[in-house]
Short mmCIF file of C-alpha atoms in Angstrom, two decimals:
data_model
loop_
_atom_site.label_atom_id
_atom_site.label_comp_id
_atom_site.label_asym_id
_atom_site.label_seq_id
_atom_site.Cartn_x
_atom_site.Cartn_y
_atom_site.Cartn_z
CA UNK B 1081 64.04 102.93 152.26
CA UNK B 1082 65.42 99.53 151.24
CA UNK B 1083 64.49 100.24 147.62
CA UNK B 1084 66.53 103.44 147.72
CA UNK B 1085 69.59 101.57 149.04
CA UNK B 1086 69.21 98.81 146.43
CA UNK B 1087 68.89 101.30 143.55
CA UNK B 1088 71.84 103.35 144.80
CA UNK B 1089 74.05 100.25 145.00
CA UNK B 1090 73.31 99.10 141.43
CA UNK B 1091 75.47 100.73 138.79
CA UNK B 1092 73.72 102.27 135.81
CA UNK B 1093 74.31 99.85 132.83
CA UNK B 1094 74.63 102.76 130.37
CA UNK B 1095 77.20 104.49 132.56
CA UNK B 1096 79.17 101.26 132.91
CA UNK B 1097 79.14 100.79 129.12
CA UNK B 1098 80.34 104.36 128.55
CA UNK B 1099 83.18 103.90 131.04
CA UNK B 1100 84.33 100.55 129.58
CA UNK B 1101 84.00 101.35 125.87
CA UNK B 1102 86.74 103.18 124.02
CA UNK B 1103 85.90 106.74 123.20
CA UNK B 1104 86.09 107.93 119.60
CA UNK B 1105 89.30 109.76 120.46
CA UNK B 1106 90.77 106.52 121.87
CA UNK B 1107 89.85 104.62 118.70
CA UNK B 1108 91.27 107.38 116.51
CA UNK B 1109 94.51 107.35 118.49
CA UNK B 1110 94.82 103.53 118.17
CA UNK B 1111 94.24 103.77 114.41
CA UNK B 1112 96.80 106.56 114.09
CA UNK B 1113 99.42 104.68 116.10
CA UNK B 1114 98.85 101.56 113.99
CA UNK B 1115 99.24 103.55 110.78
CA UNK B 1116 102.41 105.26 112.05
CA UNK B 1117 103.86 101.85 112.98
CA UNK B 1118 102.98 100.50 109.52
CA UNK B 1119 100.54 97.83 110.72
CA UNK B 1120 97.42 99.24 109.10
CA UNK B 1121 96.36 101.80 106.49
CA UNK B 1122 94.70 104.77 108.25
CA UNK B 1123 90.98 104.05 107.87
CA UNK B 1124 91.82 102.18 104.65
CA UNK B 1125 93.83 105.06 103.16
CA UNK B 1126 97.55 105.15 102.48
CA UNK B 1127 99.86 107.63 100.75
CA UNK B 1128 103.57 107.68 100.04
CA UNK B 1129 105.89 110.09 98.23
CA UNK B 1130 108.75 108.45 96.35
CA UNK B 1131 111.68 110.86 96.08
CA UNK B 1132 113.09 109.43 92.84
CA UNK B 1133 112.12 109.66 89.19
CA UNK B 1134 109.37 107.41 87.86
CA UNK B 1135 110.43 104.93 85.19
CA UNK B 1136 108.15 103.97 82.28
CA UNK B 1137 107.37 100.32 81.58
CA UNK B 1138 109.15 100.28 78.21
CA UNK B 1139 112.57 101.12 79.71
CA UNK B 1140 113.93 97.58 79.64
CA UNK B 1141 113.68 94.67 82.05
CA UNK B 1142 116.78 95.52 84.08
CA UNK B 1143 115.76 99.16 84.63
CA UNK B 1144 112.18 98.09 85.48
CA UNK B 1145 113.52 95.56 88.00
CA UNK B 1146 115.67 98.23 89.63
CA UNK B 1147 112.67 100.58 89.73
CA UNK B 1148 110.45 97.90 91.32
CA UNK B 1149 113.15 97.19 93.93
CA UNK B 1150 113.49 100.93 94.68
CA UNK B 1151 109.73 101.27 95.21
CA UNK B 1152 109.61 98.26 97.52
CA UNK B 1153 112.68 99.40 99.46
CA UNK B 1154 110.77 102.61 100.29
CA UNK B 1155 107.72 100.76 101.65
CA UNK B 1156 107.55 100.15 105.39
CA UNK B 1157 104.01 98.79 105.61
CA UNK B 1158 103.48 95.46 107.39
CA UNK B 1159 100.14 94.83 105.66
CA UNK B 1160 98.67 94.17 102.21
CA UNK B 1161 95.35 95.33 100.86
CA UNK B 1162 93.16 92.24 100.64
CA UNK B 1163 90.41 93.42 98.27
CA UNK B 1164 89.72 96.08 95.67
CA UNK B 1165 91.54 99.38 95.91
CA UNK B 1166 91.50 102.75 94.19
CA UNK B 1167 94.85 104.26 93.28
CA UNK B 1168 95.87 107.79 92.43
CA UNK B 1169 99.34 108.41 91.04
CA UNK B 1170 100.80 111.90 90.63
CA UNK B 1171 104.04 112.27 88.71
CA UNK B 1172 106.09 115.35 89.64
CA UNK B 1173 107.99 116.03 86.43
CA UNK B 1174 109.45 118.94 84.49
CA UNK B 1175 106.70 120.21 82.18
CA UNK B 1176 109.20 121.37 79.57
CA UNK B 1177 110.69 117.86 79.26
CA UNK B 1178 107.22 116.34 79.21
CA UNK B 1179 105.85 118.53 76.44
CA UNK B 1180 108.88 119.41 74.34
CA UNK B 1181 111.11 116.31 74.31
CA UNK B 1182 110.85 112.58 73.82
CA UNK B 1183 112.55 111.91 77.18
CA UNK B 1184 109.24 110.95 78.81
CA UNK B 1185 106.62 108.31 78.08
CA UNK B 1186 102.84 108.13 78.03
CA UNK B 1187 101.15 108.07 81.42
CA UNK B 1188 99.92 104.48 81.01
CA UNK B 1189 103.52 103.26 80.69
CA UNK B 1190 104.40 104.88 84.00
CA UNK B 1191 101.30 103.41 85.64
CA UNK B 1192 102.22 99.83 84.69
CA UNK B 1193 105.78 100.14 86.06
CA UNK B 1194 104.56 101.70 89.32
CA UNK B 1195 101.85 99.04 89.74
CA UNK B 1196 104.49 96.34 89.32
CA UNK B 1197 106.43 97.89 92.21
CA UNK B 1198 103.38 98.05 94.45
CA UNK B 1199 102.32 94.41 94.08
CA UNK B 1200 103.59 91.26 95.73
CA UNK B 1201 104.73 90.39 99.25
CA UNK B 1202 106.91 93.50 99.51
CA UNK B 1203 104.25 95.84 98.13
CA UNK B 1204 100.86 97.12 99.29
CA UNK B 1205 98.66 94.63 97.41
CA UNK B 1206 98.77 91.00 96.36
CA UNK B 1207 98.34 91.73 92.66
CA UNK B 1208 97.48 94.68 90.43
CA UNK B 1209 94.20 92.96 89.49
CA UNK B 1210 92.93 94.37 92.80
CA UNK B 1211 93.03 97.89 91.36
CA UNK B 1212 89.39 98.80 90.75
CA UNK B 1213 90.08 102.38 89.68
CA UNK B 1214 93.24 104.15 88.65
CA UNK B 1215 93.91 107.85 88.16
CA UNK B 1216 97.29 109.04 86.97
CA UNK B 1217 98.41 112.57 86.20
CA UNK B 1218 101.54 114.63 85.97
CA UNK B 1219 102.13 118.01 87.50
CA UNK B 1220 104.94 120.45 86.91
CA UNK B 1221 107.53 119.75 89.56
CA UNK B 1222 110.52 121.87 90.38
CA UNK B 1223 113.69 120.05 91.20
CA UNK B 1224 114.22 116.34 90.81
CA UNK B 1225 111.42 114.20 89.36
CA UNK B 1226 109.41 112.15 91.86
CA UNK B 1227 105.96 110.64 92.29
CA UNK B 1228 103.24 110.17 94.89
CA UNK B 1229 100.87 107.22 95.23
CA UNK B 1230 97.63 107.29 97.24
CA UNK B 1231 95.48 104.20 97.81
CA UNK B 1232 92.00 103.81 99.24
CA UNK B 1233 90.05 100.75 100.29
CA UNK B 1234 87.53 99.77 102.92
CA UNK B 1235 89.02 100.33 106.38
CA UNK B 1236 89.26 96.64 107.28
CA UNK B 1237 90.23 95.24 103.85
CA UNK B 1238 93.86 94.50 104.68
CA UNK B 1239 95.84 91.58 106.08
CA UNK B 1240 99.07 91.64 108.02
CA UNK B 1241 102.15 90.39 106.22
CA UNK B 1242 103.69 87.26 107.72
CA UNK B 1243 106.55 88.11 110.06
CA UNK B 1244 109.66 86.16 110.97
CA UNK B 1245 109.63 82.46 110.13
CA UNK B 1246 106.25 82.69 108.41
CA UNK B 1247 107.43 85.41 106.00
CA UNK B 1248 108.97 83.02 103.45
CA UNK B 1249 105.91 80.78 103.50
CA UNK B 1250 103.71 83.84 102.99
CA UNK B 1251 105.79 84.99 100.03
CA UNK B 1252 105.50 81.53 98.48
CA UNK B 1253 101.73 81.62 98.97
CA UNK B 1254 101.45 85.08 97.37
CA UNK B 1255 103.62 83.94 94.44
CA UNK B 1256 101.51 80.83 93.95
CA UNK B 1257 98.35 82.95 94.09
CA UNK B 1258 99.77 85.35 91.46
CA UNK B 1259 100.73 82.43 89.17
CA UNK B 1260 97.19 81.07 89.49
CA UNK B 1261 95.76 84.46 88.54
CA UNK B 1262 98.08 84.58 85.51
CA UNK B 1263 96.86 81.15 84.38
CA UNK B 1264 93.23 82.21 84.78
CA UNK B 1265 93.87 85.33 82.73
CA UNK B 1266 95.11 83.30 79.76
#
């Protein structure tokens, strides 16, 4: 009789663990809320549609700078990918202009300009050397030209951007890191 009372009073360790652990749905909801708030890529994946025309790399330094600033002004993420990523870029352009005029550039020229806008402290990655694979294509778009970028990495391969007072120090660190990479590449 005492054994029955002792066993009844002890909680089942498996049941306790199930009650204390987050369910899959709880974890999914936390990940979704973090992605919606811009503090993490959803399971390592991120996508953004830019509702303005892509600019090729050879369009002059001033125009490229404006394009980079426009890309970064559209980004709301509070994180940077920390390791290798895969990128897919889709240009939504007028097929007639693409095939029948010289108003457009080769895909690789668009890729370079877009990558420049995605790197640095206001982007999604430290440097474009993190891009392990890159796919770029154009599709016939109706209306104004635009582009979409999708990135994939391991779910935990990101770091939060410095906030507040630490932001300027973080930008200096990223800039110093990029300069070091440039020196190594030479």
